[in-house]
Coordinates of C-alpha atoms in Angstrom, one line a residue:
M1 CA -0.1 0.1 0.0
A2 CA 2.8 2.6 0.9
D3 CA 4.5 2.1 -2.4
L4 CA 1.1 2.2 -4.7
A5 CA 0.6 5.6 -2.6
L6 CA 3.7 6.5 -3.6
D7 CA 3.2 6.1 -7.1
R8 CA 0.7 8.7 -7.7
P9 CA 0.5 11.7 -9.1
V10 CA 1.3 14.6 -6.8
A11 CA -1.1 17.3 -7.3
P12 CA 0.9 20.7 -8.5
S13 CA 1.1 22.7 -5.2
Q14 CA -1.3 26.6 -5.1
E15 CA 2.6 28.1 -4.5
G16 CA 3.8 26.3 -7.2
T17 CA 1.7 27.6 -9.7
S18 CA 1.8 31.0 -11.4
A19 CA -0.9 33.4 -10.5
W20 CA -1.6 33.7 -14.6
S21 CA -1.8 29.6 -14.7
R22 CA -5.0 30.0 -11.5
L23 CA -6.2 32.6 -13.6
R24 CA -6.4 30.6 -17.0
A25 CA -7.7 27.4 -14.7
S26 CA -10.4 29.8 -13.1
R27 CA -13.7 29.8 -13.7
G28 CA -13.9 33.3 -14.3
W29 CA -11.5 33.5 -16.9
L30 CA -13.2 31.9 -19.6
G31 CA -16.1 33.9 -18.3
F32 CA -13.5 36.8 -19.2
W33 CA -13.3 36.0 -23.1
F34 CA -17.5 35.2 -23.5
M35 CA -17.9 38.7 -21.8
L36 CA -14.5 40.3 -23.8
P37 CA -16.5 41.0 -27.6
A38 CA -19.3 42.8 -25.7
A39 CA -16.6 44.7 -23.5
L40 CA -15.0 46.1 -26.6
I41 CA -18.2 47.2 -28.9
L42 CA -19.6 49.3 -25.8
I43 CA -16.0 50.6 -25.1
L44 CA -15.7 52.1 -29.0
F45 CA -19.4 52.4 -29.5
L46 CA -20.3 54.1 -26.4
A47 CA -17.6 55.0 -23.7
Y48 CA -15.2 56.0 -27.1
P49 CA -18.2 58.5 -28.5
L50 CA -18.7 59.9 -24.4
V51 CA -15.3 60.5 -23.9
K52 CA -14.6 62.2 -26.4
G53 CA -18.2 64.3 -26.5
I54 CA -16.8 65.8 -23.2
W55 CA -13.4 66.8 -24.9
L56 CA -15.6 68.4 -27.6
S57 CA -17.6 70.8 -25.0
F58 CA -14.6 72.2 -23.9
T59 CA -12.8 73.0 -27.4
D60 CA -14.4 75.4 -29.7
T61 CA -14.1 72.7 -32.3
R62 CA -16.2 73.5 -35.5
I63 CA -17.4 71.5 -38.5
G64 CA -14.2 71.7 -41.2
R65 CA -11.6 73.2 -38.3
G66 CA -10.1 71.8 -35.5
G67 CA -11.3 73.9 -31.8
A68 CA -9.2 74.6 -28.6
Y69 CA -9.4 74.2 -25.3
V70 CA -11.6 76.7 -23.7
G71 CA -12.6 75.6 -20.7
V72 CA -16.3 75.5 -19.6
E73 CA -16.4 78.9 -21.8
N74 CA -19.9 76.3 -23.5
Y75 CA -21.0 76.0 -20.2
E76 CA -21.1 79.4 -19.6
W77 CA -22.7 80.5 -22.3
L78 CA -25.6 77.9 -22.3
W79 CA -25.9 79.1 -18.5
D80 CA -26.8 82.4 -19.8
D81 CA -29.2 81.1 -23.2
S82 CA -32.8 81.0 -22.6
V83 CA -33.3 78.7 -25.6
F84 CA -31.4 75.8 -23.9
W85 CA -33.6 76.5 -20.6
L86 CA -36.6 76.2 -22.5
S87 CA -35.5 72.9 -24.3
V88 CA -34.5 71.9 -20.4
F89 CA -38.0 72.4 -19.3
N90 CA -39.5 70.7 -22.6
T91 CA -37.3 67.2 -22.0
L92 CA -38.4 67.2 -17.9
L93 CA -41.8 67.8 -18.9
Y94 CA -41.8 65.4 -22.1
T95 CA -40.1 62.7 -20.2
V96 CA -42.7 63.1 -17.0
I97 CA -45.8 62.8 -18.7
A98 CA -45.1 60.6 -21.1
S99 CA -43.5 58.2 -19.3
V100 CA -46.2 58.5 -16.2
A101 CA -49.1 58.1 -19.0
K102 CA -46.8 55.1 -20.6
F103 CA -46.7 52.8 -17.1
G104 CA -50.4 53.5 -16.5
I105 CA -51.3 52.3 -19.8
G106 CA -49.3 49.7 -20.2
L107 CA -50.1 48.3 -16.7
Y108 CA -53.5 48.8 -17.2
L109 CA -53.1 46.2 -21.0
A110 CA -51.0 43.7 -19.1
L111 CA -53.4 43.5 -16.5
L112 CA -56.3 42.9 -19.4
L113 CA -54.0 41.0 -21.4
N114 CA -52.8 38.6 -18.1
K115 CA -56.9 37.4 -18.3
R116 CA -58.3 35.0 -19.7
L117 CA -60.1 36.2 -23.3
P118 CA -61.4 35.4 -26.7
F119 CA -58.6 35.7 -29.5
K120 CA -55.7 36.9 -26.8
A121 CA -52.6 35.8 -29.6
L122 CA -54.0 38.3 -32.0
I123 CA -54.8 41.4 -29.8
R124 CA -50.8 40.8 -28.5
S125 CA -50.8 41.1 -31.5
I126 CA -52.0 44.0 -32.5
V127 CA -50.7 45.7 -29.0
L128 CA -47.2 45.3 -30.3
I129 CA -47.7 46.9 -34.1
P130 CA -46.9 50.7 -32.6
F131 CA -43.6 49.8 -31.6
V132 CA -42.6 47.6 -34.5
V133 CA -43.3 50.3 -37.3
P134 CA -40.0 52.2 -37.1
T135 CA -40.5 55.6 -35.6
V136 CA -40.2 57.8 -38.6
L137 CA -42.7 56.0 -40.5
S138 CA -45.2 56.9 -36.9
A139 CA -43.6 60.3 -36.9
L140 CA -44.5 61.3 -40.6
A141 CA -48.3 59.3 -39.7
F142 CA -48.4 61.5 -36.9
W143 CA -47.2 64.5 -38.4
W144 CA -50.5 64.0 -41.5
I145 CA -52.6 63.2 -38.5
F146 CA -52.2 66.9 -36.8
D147 CA -51.6 68.4 -40.4
S148 CA -53.2 72.3 -40.4
Q149 CA -54.7 72.2 -43.2
F150 CA -55.3 68.4 -44.1
S151 CA -56.1 66.7 -40.4
I152 CA -58.2 64.0 -40.3
I153 CA -59.5 65.1 -36.4
S154 CA -59.6 68.6 -38.0
W155 CA -62.5 67.4 -40.8
S156 CA -64.2 65.2 -38.7
L157 CA -64.8 67.6 -36.2
R158 CA -66.2 70.3 -38.9
H159 CA -68.4 67.5 -40.4
L160 CA -70.1 67.0 -37.0
G161 CA -70.0 70.9 -36.8
L162 CA -68.0 71.3 -33.7
L163 CA -65.9 73.3 -34.7
D164 CA -65.6 76.2 -38.2
H165 CA -61.9 76.2 -38.5
N166 CA -59.1 73.5 -38.5
I167 CA -56.6 73.2 -35.3
D168 CA -53.6 74.3 -36.5
F169 CA -52.0 71.5 -33.9
L170 CA -48.6 71.9 -34.9
G171 CA -48.1 75.4 -34.9
D172 CA -49.9 76.2 -31.2
P173 CA -46.9 75.9 -29.2
N174 CA -49.2 74.1 -26.7
W175 CA -50.7 72.0 -28.9
A176 CA -47.5 71.1 -30.6
R177 CA -46.6 69.9 -26.9
A178 CA -49.4 67.7 -26.6
C179 CA -48.9 66.0 -30.1
V180 CA -45.1 64.4 -29.7
I181 CA -46.2 63.5 -25.8
F182 CA -49.1 61.9 -27.6
A183 CA -47.0 59.8 -30.3
N184 CA -44.4 59.3 -27.7
I185 CA -47.0 57.4 -25.8
W186 CA -48.2 55.7 -28.4
R187 CA -44.8 54.5 -29.4
G188 CA -43.9 53.2 -26.4
V189 CA -47.1 51.8 -24.7
P190 CA -46.7 48.2 -26.2
F191 CA -43.1 47.5 -24.8
I192 CA -44.3 48.6 -21.2
A193 CA -46.9 46.4 -21.4
I194 CA -45.7 43.5 -23.1
T195 CA -42.7 43.6 -20.6
L196 CA -45.1 43.6 -17.8
L197 CA -47.4 41.2 -18.8
A198 CA -44.1 39.0 -19.3
G199 CA -43.4 40.0 -15.3
L200 CA -47.9 39.0 -14.8
Q201 CA -47.4 35.4 -16.3
T202 CA -44.9 34.3 -13.3
V203 CA -46.8 35.2 -10.7
S204 CA -48.1 31.9 -9.2
P205 CA -51.6 31.2 -9.5
S206 CA -51.7 29.7 -6.2
L207 CA -50.9 33.2 -4.4
Y208 CA -54.0 34.9 -5.7
E209 CA -56.2 31.1 -4.8
A210 CA -54.8 31.6 -1.8
A211 CA -55.9 35.5 -1.4
T212 CA -59.4 34.2 -2.7
I213 CA -60.1 32.1 -0.3
D214 CA -59.2 34.4 2.8
G215 CA -61.8 37.5 1.3
A216 CA -59.3 39.3 -0.6
T217 CA -61.0 41.7 -3.2
P218 CA -59.2 42.6 -6.4
W219 CA -57.4 45.7 -5.2
Q220 CA -56.6 43.4 -2.3
N221 CA -54.8 40.7 -4.6
F222 CA -53.1 43.8 -7.0
R223 CA -52.2 45.6 -3.9
H224 CA -50.8 43.0 -2.0
I225 CA -49.4 40.6 -4.7
T226 CA -49.5 42.0 -7.7
F227 CA -47.8 45.0 -7.4
P228 CA -45.0 44.0 -5.1
L229 CA -43.6 41.2 -7.1
L230 CA -44.0 43.6 -10.1
T231 CA -41.9 46.3 -8.4
P232 CA -38.0 44.9 -10.1
I233 CA -39.9 44.6 -13.0
I234 CA -41.4 47.6 -13.2
A235 CA -38.1 50.0 -11.3
V236 CA -36.2 48.0 -14.9
V237 CA -38.9 48.6 -17.4
M238 CA -39.5 52.5 -16.2
T239 CA -36.0 53.1 -16.3
F240 CA -35.8 52.2 -20.0
S241 CA -38.8 54.3 -20.7
V242 CA -37.1 57.1 -18.9
L243 CA -34.0 56.7 -20.7
F244 CA -35.7 56.7 -24.2
T245 CA -38.0 58.8 -23.4
F246 CA -35.2 61.7 -22.6
T247 CA -33.1 61.2 -25.1
D248 CA -35.5 61.1 -27.9
F249 CA -34.7 63.0 -31.8
Q250 CA -36.7 60.9 -34.2
L251 CA -40.2 61.4 -33.0
I252 CA -39.7 65.1 -32.4
W253 CA -37.4 66.0 -35.5
A254 CA -39.7 64.2 -37.8
M255 CA -43.2 65.7 -37.1
T256 CA -42.0 69.5 -35.8
R257 CA -37.9 70.1 -36.0
G258 CA -38.2 71.8 -32.4
G259 CA -41.0 74.0 -33.3
P260 CA -43.1 76.1 -33.1
V261 CA -40.8 78.5 -32.0
N262 CA -38.7 76.4 -30.3
A263 CA -41.5 75.0 -27.9
T264 CA -41.2 70.9 -28.8
H265 CA -36.9 71.2 -28.5
L266 CA -35.7 69.1 -26.5
M267 CA -31.8 68.9 -25.3
A268 CA -31.5 65.7 -28.1
T269 CA -32.4 68.2 -31.0
L270 CA -31.2 71.5 -30.0
S271 CA -27.8 69.9 -29.7
Y272 CA -28.4 68.4 -33.2
Q273 CA -29.3 71.5 -34.0
R274 CA -26.8 73.7 -32.6
G275 CA -23.8 71.1 -33.1
I276 CA -24.3 69.4 -37.2
L277 CA -27.0 72.2 -38.8
S278 CA -25.0 75.3 -37.4
G279 CA -21.6 73.5 -36.9
S280 CA -20.5 74.9 -33.4
L281 CA -19.8 71.3 -32.3
G282 CA -18.3 72.3 -28.9
E283 CA -21.5 73.9 -28.3
G284 CA -23.5 70.6 -29.6
A285 CA -21.5 68.5 -27.1
A286 CA -21.9 70.8 -24.3
I287 CA -25.8 70.6 -24.6
A288 CA -25.3 66.9 -25.3
T289 CA -23.1 66.2 -21.8
A290 CA -25.6 68.3 -20.0
M291 CA -27.9 65.2 -20.7
V292 CA -25.4 63.0 -18.6
P293 CA -26.4 64.2 -14.9
F294 CA -30.3 64.1 -15.5
L295 CA -29.4 60.2 -17.5
M296 CA -27.4 59.4 -14.4
L297 CA -30.0 59.9 -11.7
A298 CA -32.3 58.1 -13.4
I299 CA -30.4 55.1 -13.3
A300 CA -29.3 56.3 -9.8
I301 CA -32.3 55.9 -8.6
S302 CA -33.4 52.4 -10.6
W303 CA -30.3 50.7 -8.9
F304 CA -30.7 52.2 -5.8
G305 CA -34.3 50.9 -5.1
L306 CA -33.3 47.8 -6.8
Q307 CA -30.8 47.4 -3.8
N308 CA -33.1 48.9 -1.1
R309 CA -35.2 46.0 -1.5
K310 CA -37.9 47.3 1.9
W311 CA -40.0 49.0 -0.6
Q312 CA -41.4 45.9 -2.8
S313 CA -42.9 44.3 0.5
G314 CA -46.0 46.2 -0.4

């Protein structure tokens, strides 16, 4: 037995192996190689443009001409720019109203589609149509719907005798804001509805059965079962909704191009107008960089909310 024990190969000790060998043998090394291509893509298409944009915001670079470092001059200019502050107000108003409305309508649709309905698969497909249609096509369709001369809404109201003239939807500042918010809600509701519906289908029916036996009402089921179990999904989906709405560009630019009189200019559209159309890359980059704190705040609220799970208890 002693001879057999001596003939067994001795495993190399951890002290005799290098850190590089231990790293290659670990499971984390395999995960690193799998994550590396995605990390390189994120660095190339997200991190580098972000850093480059922040650098440009501290220069007076223009299209076709290199710029010099000017410090915070672009930000000082924006601080006294009334159009910039109007775009900040428009962006916050647009984001808050559209996000709240999308959440309310999306949650209602998710609860409705989670029930036993005839032709439920067909209804789900129809709900997805606004999200599937390209943004520019949706914007052009709404542009025709709200056109000052050919609006189907004005035409219908006139033939019903409720109006004697067309409504200039996109020519009036308040109407224009309402129109672009409505268009964003129409496009964003399917994303929230389908995501919440997926979350609802993970809730065990036995929880509702037990609550019903105990005499719980439908509202109490929602308040104490559905909503607490959906809160992690709600936090994630609303974070994405806020980010997408805050940075919306295509819908606004295709419908109003920021008009009338800058009433629908968001920070994204103003950045494009100043940086690309006007050629002031430094100023446009400063406006785009000014969006980062708002976006980081939205992400931080979601992150800390998910970390602190006390609010999930209902």
